[in-house]
Short mmCIF file of C-alpha atoms and ligand atoms in Angstrom, two decimals:
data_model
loop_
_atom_site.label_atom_id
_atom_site.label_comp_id
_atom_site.label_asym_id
_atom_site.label_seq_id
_atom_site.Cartn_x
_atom_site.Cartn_y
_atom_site.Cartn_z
CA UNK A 1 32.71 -3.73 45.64
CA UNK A 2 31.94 -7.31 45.66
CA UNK A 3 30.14 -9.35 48.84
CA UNK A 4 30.96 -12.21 50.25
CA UNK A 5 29.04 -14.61 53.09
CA UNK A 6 31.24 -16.20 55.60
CA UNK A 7 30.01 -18.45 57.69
CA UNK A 8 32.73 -19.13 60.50
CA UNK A 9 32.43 -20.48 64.07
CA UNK A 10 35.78 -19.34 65.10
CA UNK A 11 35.98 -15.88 66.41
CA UNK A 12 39.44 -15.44 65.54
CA UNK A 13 39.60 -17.20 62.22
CA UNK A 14 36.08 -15.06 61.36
CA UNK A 15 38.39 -12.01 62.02
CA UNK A 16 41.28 -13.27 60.33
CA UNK A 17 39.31 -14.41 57.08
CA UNK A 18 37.17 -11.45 57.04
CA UNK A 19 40.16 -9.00 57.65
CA UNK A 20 42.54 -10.06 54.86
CA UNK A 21 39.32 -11.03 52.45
CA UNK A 22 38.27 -7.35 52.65
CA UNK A 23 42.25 -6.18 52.62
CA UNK A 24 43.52 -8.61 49.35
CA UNK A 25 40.66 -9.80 47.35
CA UNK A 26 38.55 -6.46 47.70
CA UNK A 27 35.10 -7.74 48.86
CA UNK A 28 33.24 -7.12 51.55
CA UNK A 29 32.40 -9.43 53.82
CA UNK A 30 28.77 -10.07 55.22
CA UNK A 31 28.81 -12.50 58.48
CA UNK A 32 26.82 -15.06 59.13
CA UNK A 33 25.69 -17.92 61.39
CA UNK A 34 23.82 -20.53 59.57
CA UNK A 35 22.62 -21.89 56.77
CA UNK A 36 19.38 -20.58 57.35
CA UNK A 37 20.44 -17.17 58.25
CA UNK A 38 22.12 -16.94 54.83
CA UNK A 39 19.29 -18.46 53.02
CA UNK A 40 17.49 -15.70 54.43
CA UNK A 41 19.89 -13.14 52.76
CA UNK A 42 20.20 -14.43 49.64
CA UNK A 43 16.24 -13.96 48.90
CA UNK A 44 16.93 -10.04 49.24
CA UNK A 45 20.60 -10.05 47.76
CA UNK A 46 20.92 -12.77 45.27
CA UNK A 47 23.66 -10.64 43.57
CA UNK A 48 26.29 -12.13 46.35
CA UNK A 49 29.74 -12.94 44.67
CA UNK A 50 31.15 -15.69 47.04
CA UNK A 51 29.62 -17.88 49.37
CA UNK A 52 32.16 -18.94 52.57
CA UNK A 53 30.95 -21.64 54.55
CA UNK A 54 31.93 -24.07 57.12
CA UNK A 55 30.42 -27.52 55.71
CA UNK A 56 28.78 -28.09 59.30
CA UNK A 57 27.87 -25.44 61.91
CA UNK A 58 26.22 -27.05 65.63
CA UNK A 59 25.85 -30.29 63.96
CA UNK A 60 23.49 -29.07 61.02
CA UNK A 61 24.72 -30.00 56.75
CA UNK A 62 25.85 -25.90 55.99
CA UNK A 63 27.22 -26.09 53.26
CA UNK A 64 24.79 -29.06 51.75
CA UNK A 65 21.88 -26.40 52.35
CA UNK A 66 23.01 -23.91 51.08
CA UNK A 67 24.11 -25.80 47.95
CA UNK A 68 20.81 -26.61 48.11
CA UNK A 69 18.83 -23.78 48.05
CA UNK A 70 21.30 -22.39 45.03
CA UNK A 71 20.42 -25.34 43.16
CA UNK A 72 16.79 -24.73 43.64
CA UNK A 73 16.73 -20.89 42.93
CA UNK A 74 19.16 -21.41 39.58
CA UNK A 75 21.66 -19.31 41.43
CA UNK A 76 24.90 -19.66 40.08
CA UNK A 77 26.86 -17.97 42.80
CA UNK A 78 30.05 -19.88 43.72
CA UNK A 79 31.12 -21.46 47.19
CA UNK A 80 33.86 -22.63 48.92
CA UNK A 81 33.70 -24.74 51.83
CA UNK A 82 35.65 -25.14 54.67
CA UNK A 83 36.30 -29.05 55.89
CA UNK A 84 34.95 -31.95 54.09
CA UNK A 85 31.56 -32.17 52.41
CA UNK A 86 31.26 -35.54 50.45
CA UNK A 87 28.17 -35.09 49.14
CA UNK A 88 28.69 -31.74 47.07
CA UNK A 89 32.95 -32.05 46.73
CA UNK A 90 32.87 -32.81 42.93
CA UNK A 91 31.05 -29.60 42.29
CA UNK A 92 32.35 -27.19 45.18
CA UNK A 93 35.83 -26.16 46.17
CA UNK A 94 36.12 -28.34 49.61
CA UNK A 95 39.40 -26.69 51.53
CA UNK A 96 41.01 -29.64 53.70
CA UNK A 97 41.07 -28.17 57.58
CA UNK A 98 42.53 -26.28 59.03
CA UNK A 99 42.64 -23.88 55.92
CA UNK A 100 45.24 -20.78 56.00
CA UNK A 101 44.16 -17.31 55.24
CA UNK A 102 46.69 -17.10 52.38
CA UNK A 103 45.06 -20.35 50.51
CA UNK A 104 41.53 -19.01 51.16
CA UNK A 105 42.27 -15.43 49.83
CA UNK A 106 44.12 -17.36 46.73
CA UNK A 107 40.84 -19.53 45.94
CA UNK A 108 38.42 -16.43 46.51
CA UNK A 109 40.62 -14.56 44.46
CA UNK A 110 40.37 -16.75 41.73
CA UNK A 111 36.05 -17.66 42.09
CA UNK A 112 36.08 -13.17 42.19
CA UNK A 113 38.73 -12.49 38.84
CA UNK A 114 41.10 -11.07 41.05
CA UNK A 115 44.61 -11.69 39.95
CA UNK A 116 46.71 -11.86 43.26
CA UNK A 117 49.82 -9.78 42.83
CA UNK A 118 51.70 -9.60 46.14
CA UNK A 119 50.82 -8.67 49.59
CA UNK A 120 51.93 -5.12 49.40
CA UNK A 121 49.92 -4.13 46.30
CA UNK A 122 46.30 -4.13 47.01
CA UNK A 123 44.54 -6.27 45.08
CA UNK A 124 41.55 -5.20 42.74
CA UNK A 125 39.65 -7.29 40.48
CA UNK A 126 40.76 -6.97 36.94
CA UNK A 127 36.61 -7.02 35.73
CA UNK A 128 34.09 -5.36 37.73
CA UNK A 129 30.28 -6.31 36.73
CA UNK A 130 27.83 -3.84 35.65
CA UNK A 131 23.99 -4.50 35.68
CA UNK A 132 22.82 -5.72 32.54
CA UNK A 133 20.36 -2.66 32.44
CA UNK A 134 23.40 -0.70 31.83
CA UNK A 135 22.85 -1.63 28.40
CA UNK A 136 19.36 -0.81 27.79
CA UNK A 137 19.93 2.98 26.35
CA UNK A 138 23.03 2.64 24.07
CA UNK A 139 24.10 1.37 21.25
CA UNK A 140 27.63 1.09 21.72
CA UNK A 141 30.25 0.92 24.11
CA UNK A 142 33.36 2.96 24.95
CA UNK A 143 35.17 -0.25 25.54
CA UNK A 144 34.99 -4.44 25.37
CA UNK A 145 32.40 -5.93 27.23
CA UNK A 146 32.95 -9.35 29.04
CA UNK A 147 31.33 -12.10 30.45
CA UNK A 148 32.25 -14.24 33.15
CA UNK A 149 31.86 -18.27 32.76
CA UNK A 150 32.49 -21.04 34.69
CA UNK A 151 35.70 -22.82 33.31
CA UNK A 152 36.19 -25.45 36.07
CA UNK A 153 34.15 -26.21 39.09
CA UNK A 154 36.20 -23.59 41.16
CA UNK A 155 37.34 -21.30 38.34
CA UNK A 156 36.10 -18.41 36.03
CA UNK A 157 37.03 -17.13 32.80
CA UNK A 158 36.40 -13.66 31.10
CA UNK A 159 35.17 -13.75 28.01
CA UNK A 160 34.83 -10.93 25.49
CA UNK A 161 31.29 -10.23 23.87
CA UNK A 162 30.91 -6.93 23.11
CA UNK A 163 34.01 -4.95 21.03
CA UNK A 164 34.14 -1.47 21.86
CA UNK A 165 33.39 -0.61 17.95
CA UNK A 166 30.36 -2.71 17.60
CA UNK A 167 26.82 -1.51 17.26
CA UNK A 168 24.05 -3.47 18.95
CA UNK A 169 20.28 -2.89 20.11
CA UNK A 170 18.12 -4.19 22.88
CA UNK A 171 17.35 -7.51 21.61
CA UNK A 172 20.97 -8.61 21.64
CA UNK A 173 20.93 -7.81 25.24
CA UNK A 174 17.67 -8.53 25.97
CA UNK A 175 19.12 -12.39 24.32
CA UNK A 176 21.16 -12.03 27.12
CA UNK A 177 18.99 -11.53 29.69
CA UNK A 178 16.73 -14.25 28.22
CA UNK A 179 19.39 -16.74 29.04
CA UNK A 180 19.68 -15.44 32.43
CA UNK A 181 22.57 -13.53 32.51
CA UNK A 182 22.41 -10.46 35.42
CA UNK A 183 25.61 -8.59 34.45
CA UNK A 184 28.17 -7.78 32.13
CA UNK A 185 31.99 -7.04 33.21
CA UNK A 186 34.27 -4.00 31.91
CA UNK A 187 38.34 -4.01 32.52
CA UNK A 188 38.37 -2.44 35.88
CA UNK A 189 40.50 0.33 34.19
CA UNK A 190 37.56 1.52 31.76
CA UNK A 191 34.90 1.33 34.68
CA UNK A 192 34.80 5.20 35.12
CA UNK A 193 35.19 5.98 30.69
CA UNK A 194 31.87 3.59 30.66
CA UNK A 195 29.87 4.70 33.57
CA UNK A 196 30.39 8.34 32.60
CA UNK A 197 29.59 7.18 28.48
CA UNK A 198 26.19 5.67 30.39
CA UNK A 199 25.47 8.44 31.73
CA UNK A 200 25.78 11.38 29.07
CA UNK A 201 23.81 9.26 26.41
CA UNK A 202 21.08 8.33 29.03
CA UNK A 203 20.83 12.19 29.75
CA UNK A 204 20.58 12.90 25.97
CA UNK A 205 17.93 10.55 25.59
CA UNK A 206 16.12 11.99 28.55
CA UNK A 207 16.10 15.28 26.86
CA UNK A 208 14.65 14.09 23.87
CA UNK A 209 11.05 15.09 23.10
CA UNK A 210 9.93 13.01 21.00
CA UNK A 211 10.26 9.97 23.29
CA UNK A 212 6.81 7.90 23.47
CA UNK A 213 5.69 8.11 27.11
CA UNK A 214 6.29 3.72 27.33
CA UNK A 215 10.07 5.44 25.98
CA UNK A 216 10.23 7.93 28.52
CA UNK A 217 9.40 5.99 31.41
CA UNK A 218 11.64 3.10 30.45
CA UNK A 219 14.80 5.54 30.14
CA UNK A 220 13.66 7.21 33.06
CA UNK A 221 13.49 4.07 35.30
CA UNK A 222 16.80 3.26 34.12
CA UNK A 223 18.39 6.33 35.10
CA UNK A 224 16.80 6.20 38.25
CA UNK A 225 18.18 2.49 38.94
CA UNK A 226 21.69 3.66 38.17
CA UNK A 227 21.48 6.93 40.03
CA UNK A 228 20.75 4.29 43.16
CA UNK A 229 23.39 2.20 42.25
CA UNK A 230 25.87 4.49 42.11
CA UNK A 231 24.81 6.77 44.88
CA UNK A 232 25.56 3.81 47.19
CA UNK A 233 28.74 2.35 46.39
CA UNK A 234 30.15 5.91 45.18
CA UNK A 235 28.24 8.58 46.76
CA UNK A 236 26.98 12.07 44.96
CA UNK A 237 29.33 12.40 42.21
CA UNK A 238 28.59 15.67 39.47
CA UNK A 239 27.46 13.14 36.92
CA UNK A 240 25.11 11.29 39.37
CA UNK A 241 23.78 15.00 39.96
CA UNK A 242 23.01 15.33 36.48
CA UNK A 243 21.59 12.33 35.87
CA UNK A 244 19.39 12.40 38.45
CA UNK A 245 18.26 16.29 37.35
CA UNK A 246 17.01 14.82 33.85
CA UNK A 247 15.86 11.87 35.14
CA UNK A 248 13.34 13.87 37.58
CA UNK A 249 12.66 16.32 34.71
CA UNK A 250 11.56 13.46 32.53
CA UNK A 251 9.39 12.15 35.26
CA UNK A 252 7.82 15.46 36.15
CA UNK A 253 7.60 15.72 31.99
CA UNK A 254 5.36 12.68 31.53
CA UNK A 255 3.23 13.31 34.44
CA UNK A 256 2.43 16.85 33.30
CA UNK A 257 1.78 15.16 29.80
CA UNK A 258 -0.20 12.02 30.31
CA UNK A 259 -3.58 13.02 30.28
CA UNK A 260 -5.04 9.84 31.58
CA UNK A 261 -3.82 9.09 35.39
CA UNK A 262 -5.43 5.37 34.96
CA UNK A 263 -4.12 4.72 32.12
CA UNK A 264 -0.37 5.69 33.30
CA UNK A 265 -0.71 3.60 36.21
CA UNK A 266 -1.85 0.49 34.13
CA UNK A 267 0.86 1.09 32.27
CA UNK A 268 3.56 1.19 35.32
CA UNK A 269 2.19 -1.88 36.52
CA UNK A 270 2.16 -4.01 33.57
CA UNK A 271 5.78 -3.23 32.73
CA UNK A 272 9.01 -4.74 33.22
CA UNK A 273 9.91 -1.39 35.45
CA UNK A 274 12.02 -2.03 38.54
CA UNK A 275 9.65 -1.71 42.31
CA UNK A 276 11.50 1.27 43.02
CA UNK A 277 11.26 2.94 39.82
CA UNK A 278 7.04 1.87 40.24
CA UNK A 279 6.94 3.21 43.67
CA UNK A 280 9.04 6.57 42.74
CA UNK A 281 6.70 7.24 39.88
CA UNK A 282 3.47 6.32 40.99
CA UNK A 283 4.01 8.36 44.07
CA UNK A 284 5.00 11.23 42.02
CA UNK A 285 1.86 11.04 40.25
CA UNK A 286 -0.42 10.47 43.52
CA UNK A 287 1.00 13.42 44.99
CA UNK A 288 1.14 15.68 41.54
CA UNK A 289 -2.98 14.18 41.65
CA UNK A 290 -3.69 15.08 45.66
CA UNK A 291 -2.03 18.48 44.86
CA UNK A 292 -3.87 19.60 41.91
CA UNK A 293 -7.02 19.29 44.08
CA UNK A 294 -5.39 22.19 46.76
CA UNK A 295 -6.77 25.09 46.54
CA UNK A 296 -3.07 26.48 47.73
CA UNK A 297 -1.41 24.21 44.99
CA UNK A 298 1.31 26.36 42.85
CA UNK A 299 3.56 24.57 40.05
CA UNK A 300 6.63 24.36 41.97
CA UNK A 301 5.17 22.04 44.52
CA UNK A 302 4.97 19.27 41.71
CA UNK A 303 8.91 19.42 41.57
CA UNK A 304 9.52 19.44 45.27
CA UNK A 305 7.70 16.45 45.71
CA UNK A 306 8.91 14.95 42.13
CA UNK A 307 12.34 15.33 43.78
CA UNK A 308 11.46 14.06 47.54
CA UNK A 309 9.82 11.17 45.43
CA UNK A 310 12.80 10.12 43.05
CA UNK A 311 15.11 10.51 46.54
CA UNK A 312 13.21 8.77 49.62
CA UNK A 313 14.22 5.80 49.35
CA UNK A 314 17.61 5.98 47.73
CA UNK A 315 19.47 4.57 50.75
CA UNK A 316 17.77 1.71 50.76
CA UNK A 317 18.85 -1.83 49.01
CA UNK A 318 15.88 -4.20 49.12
CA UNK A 319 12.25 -4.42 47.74
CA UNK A 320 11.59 -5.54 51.26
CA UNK A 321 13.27 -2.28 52.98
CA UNK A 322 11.19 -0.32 50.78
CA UNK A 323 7.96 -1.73 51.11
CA UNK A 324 7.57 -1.03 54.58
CA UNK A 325 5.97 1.67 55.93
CA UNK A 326 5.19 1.49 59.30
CA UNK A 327 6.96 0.41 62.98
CA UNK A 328 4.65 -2.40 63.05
CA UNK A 329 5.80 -3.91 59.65
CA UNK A 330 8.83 -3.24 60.32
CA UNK A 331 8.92 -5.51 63.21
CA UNK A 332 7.33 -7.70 61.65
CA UNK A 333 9.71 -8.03 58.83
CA UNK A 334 12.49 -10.90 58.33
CA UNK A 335 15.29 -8.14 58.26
CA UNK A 336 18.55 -8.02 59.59
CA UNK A 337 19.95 -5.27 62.17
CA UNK A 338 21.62 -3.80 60.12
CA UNK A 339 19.02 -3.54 57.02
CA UNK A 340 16.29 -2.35 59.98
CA UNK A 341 18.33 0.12 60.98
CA UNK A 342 18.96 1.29 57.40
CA UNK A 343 15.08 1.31 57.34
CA UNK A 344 14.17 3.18 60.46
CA UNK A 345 17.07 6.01 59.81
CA UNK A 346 16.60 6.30 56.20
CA UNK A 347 14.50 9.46 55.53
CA UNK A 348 17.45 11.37 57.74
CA UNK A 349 19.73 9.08 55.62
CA UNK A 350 18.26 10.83 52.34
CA UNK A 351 18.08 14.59 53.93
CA UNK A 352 22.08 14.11 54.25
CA UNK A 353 22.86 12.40 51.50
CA UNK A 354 20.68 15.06 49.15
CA UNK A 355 22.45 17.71 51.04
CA UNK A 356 25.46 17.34 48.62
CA UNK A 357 23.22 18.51 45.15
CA UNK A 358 23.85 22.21 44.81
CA UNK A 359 20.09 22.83 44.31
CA UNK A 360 18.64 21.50 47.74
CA UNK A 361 16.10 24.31 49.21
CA UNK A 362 15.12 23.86 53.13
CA UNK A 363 11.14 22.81 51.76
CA UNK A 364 13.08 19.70 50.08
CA UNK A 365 14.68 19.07 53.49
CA UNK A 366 11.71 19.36 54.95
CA UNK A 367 9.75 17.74 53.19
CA UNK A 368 11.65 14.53 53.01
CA UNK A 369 12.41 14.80 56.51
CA UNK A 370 9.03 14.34 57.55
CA UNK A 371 8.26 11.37 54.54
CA UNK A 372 7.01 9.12 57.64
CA UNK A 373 5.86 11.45 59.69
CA UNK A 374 8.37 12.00 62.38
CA UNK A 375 10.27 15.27 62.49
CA UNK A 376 13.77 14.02 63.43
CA UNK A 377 13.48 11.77 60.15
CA UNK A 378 13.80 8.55 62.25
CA UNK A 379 11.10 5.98 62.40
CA UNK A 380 7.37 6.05 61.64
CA UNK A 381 4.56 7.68 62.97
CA UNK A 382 1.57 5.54 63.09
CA UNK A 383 -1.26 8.90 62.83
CA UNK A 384 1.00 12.21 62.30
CA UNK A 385 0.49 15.14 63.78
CA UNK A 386 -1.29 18.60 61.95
CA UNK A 387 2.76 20.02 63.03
CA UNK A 388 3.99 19.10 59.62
CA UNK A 389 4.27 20.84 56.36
CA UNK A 390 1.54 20.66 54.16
CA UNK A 391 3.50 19.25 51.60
CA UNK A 392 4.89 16.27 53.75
CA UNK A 393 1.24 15.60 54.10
CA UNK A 394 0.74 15.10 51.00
CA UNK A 395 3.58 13.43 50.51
CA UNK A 396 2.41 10.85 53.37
CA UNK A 397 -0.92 10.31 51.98
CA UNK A 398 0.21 9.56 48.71
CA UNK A 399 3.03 7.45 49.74
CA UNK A 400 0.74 5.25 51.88
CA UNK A 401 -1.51 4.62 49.10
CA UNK A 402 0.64 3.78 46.39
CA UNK A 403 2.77 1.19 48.92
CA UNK A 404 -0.86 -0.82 49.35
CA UNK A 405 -1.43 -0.23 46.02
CA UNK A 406 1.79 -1.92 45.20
CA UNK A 407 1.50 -4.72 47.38
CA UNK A 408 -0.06 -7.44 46.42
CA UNK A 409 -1.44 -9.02 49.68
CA UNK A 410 -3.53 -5.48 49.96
CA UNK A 411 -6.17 -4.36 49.07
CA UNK A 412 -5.86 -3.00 44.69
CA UNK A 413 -9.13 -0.81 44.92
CA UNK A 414 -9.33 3.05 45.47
CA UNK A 415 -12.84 2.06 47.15
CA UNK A 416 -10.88 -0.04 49.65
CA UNK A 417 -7.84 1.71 50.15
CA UNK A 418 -9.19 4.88 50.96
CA UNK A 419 -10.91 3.60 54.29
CA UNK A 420 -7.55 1.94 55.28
CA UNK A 421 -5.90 5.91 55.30
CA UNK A 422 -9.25 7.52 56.81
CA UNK A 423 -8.13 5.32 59.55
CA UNK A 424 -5.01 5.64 60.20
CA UNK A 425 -4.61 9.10 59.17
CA UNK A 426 -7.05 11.15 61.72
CA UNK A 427 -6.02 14.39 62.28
CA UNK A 428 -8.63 17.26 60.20
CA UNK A 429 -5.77 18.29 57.30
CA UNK A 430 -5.32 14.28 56.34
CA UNK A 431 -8.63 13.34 56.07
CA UNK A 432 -9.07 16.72 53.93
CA UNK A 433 -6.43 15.23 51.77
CA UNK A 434 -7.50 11.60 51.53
CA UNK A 435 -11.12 13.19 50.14
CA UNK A 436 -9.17 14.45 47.20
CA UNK A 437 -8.37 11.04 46.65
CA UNK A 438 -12.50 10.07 46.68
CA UNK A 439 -12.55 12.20 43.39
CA UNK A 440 -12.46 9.57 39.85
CA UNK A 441 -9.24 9.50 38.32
CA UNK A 442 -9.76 10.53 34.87
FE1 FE2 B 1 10.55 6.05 52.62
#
């Protein structure tokens, strides 16, 4: 589903707007209070679909900032503003106050592709837009492919690119992506044929062997990315299952396989591979790395934590929700209630969510569970206790290390990493585990 800002001081109108926006134009409304506030959102969700706004809130230009800071960032996401705006009204929709709900559903209707058919019928968009990375593994489509341009400052057009009989590679949609375009639209009635078509050639390709390991972690990045996507606006379906089985597979294939940890990692970081894909990966490989080096290490342990890896964060939305990994970070982060709450509840979030694959043992539970340290799955624990599993220690250790590894305002050296986690990590069993890390990575 689509999302829209609204920015409306009137509690009733707010509930009103928000109400029939969700009920007849099918999006889903974010709230918000200022310009700044949704400034603020837009730097971790720049894939919004409508922007709301009244053209002054408390005396302060809205809509004029806003318009701004879209201007600035090359964001082509439209607005419409309520009440007059001078300055911006030859390239924004500016409704005349007071504005109705039906004329505001009409116009958002028309910025979204949704064809308005009558009150009783719910409306649904006639395109819905798939990531451009969608693309990356196939060479054809089950259907036509769309994209949407701007027609008119307040309207949008669907225009066919792809036919569903044409063969293309990834430079054609890479030439795509080169001129900045994010995603691609299918008729809303083919949306399930092409995610499922997705899907089963992305799986084949997985199972290929003869991939190159740059191959292999591409695909499997991808796969990972849409096994996200579509865990959180559809939940656990069977094909998200099996992506998600050959996906992990793959990953646990070229980790087995790549005989040179350093050179793997150099790799990860110098491609175009997604944060969460980087994080997912790399932490794999940290913890296949800290396990090797147990003398109670047995094969199996690789996949349980392959799996807790490709699964932590899957709840979670933003590079900035996943790079935290601590209560004080956390606090000090720009996030919203509801995105810190996402954060603090999200390795219970993943427990219940992975509850639904038919193959999830009580050690995966556990495990991922305790990913921060805290047994109820809620929050983080600063120095965990020796109570946990040794896996989830593992697990910890790694994770830590990979997140400062990752970010780029910390420290990028084993040699000063490794006192960071001696640190924070006390307890006997951690610092055993952090000296496996001392070892020289081949
Ligand atoms: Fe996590």
């Amino acid at each position: 589903m689509s999302q829209t800002i609204l920015i409306e001081t009137n509690e009733d109108l707010k509930k009103i707007f928000s109400l029939n926006l969700n009920t007849f134009v099918g999006t889903d409304v974010i709230l918000r209070q200022s310009a700044d506030d949704c400034v603020a959102l837009l730097r971790i969700l720049p894939q919004i679909a409508l922007i709301i706004t009244k053209a002054q809130v408390a005396g302060d230009t809205t809509a004029l900032k806003i318009h701004h800071f879209l201007k600035n960032e090359s964001l082509s996401i439209p607005m419409i503003v309520l009440g007059n705006c001078p300055e911006i009204s030859s390239e924004v929709l500016c409704l005349q106050e007071p504005v109705s709900w039906e004329t505001l559903i009409k116009q958002a209707a028309q910025h979204l592709g949704v064809t308005v058919q009558d009150a009783i019928n719910k409306i649904k968009p006639d395109y819905l837009p798939v990531g451009v990375h969608y693309f990356y593994d196939i060479q054809k489509t089950p259907c036509d492919v769309y994209i949407r341009i701007k027609k008119g400052p307040n309207e949008y057009q669907f225009v066919k690119r792809i036919n569903s009989k044409d063969v293309f590679d990834k430079d054609v949609i890479q030439k795509y992506e080169d001129q900045g375009l994010k995603e691609f639209y299918i008729p809303k009635d083919y949306i399930q044929y092409f995610t499922t078509f997705v899907t089963s050639n992305l799986i084949e390709r997985l199972e290929r062997e003869d991939l190159t390991l740059e191959e292999r972690i591409l695909t499997t990045a991808n796969g990972h990315e849409i096994v996200r996507e579509s865990i959180q606006t559809m939940g656990f379906e069977d094909s998200t299952v099996q992506l998600a089985d050959a996906s992990i597979t793959s990953m646990v294939k070229s980790i087995k396989n790549s005989p040179q940890i350093s050179e793997l990692l150099k790799f990860l970081f110098s491609n175009k591979v997604a944060y969460a894909y980087q994080h997912c990966h790399m932490l794999a490989l940290m913890s296949h790395y800290v396990l090797s080096k147990q003398s109670w290490y047995k094969a199996d342990h690789l996949e349980i934590l392959s799996f807790v890896s490709f699964f932590s964060d899957v709840t979670l939305k933003s590079n900035l929700q996943m790079q935290i990994s601590s209560m004080r970070e956390l606090a000090e982060s720009n996030l919203n209630d509801a995105e810190r709450t996402a954060v603090m509840n999200h390795a219970k979030d993943a427990v219940d969510l992975v509850s639904q694959h038919p193959d999830v043992d009580d050690y995966i539970k556990t495990v991922l569970i305790q990913s921060h340290g805290k047994l109820n799955g809620i929050g983080f624990e600063e120095d965990p206790s020796e109570e946990l599993h040794p896996l989830s220690k593992v697990f910890i250790i790694s994770d830590t290390f990979v997140k400062i590894l990752l970010n780029p305002a910390k420290p990028s050296t084993k040699k000063d990493i490794l006192p960071i986690l001696y640190a924070r990590f006390t307890q006997p069993s951690y610092q055993k585990i952090i000296k496996a890390l001392e070892q020289k990575f081949e």
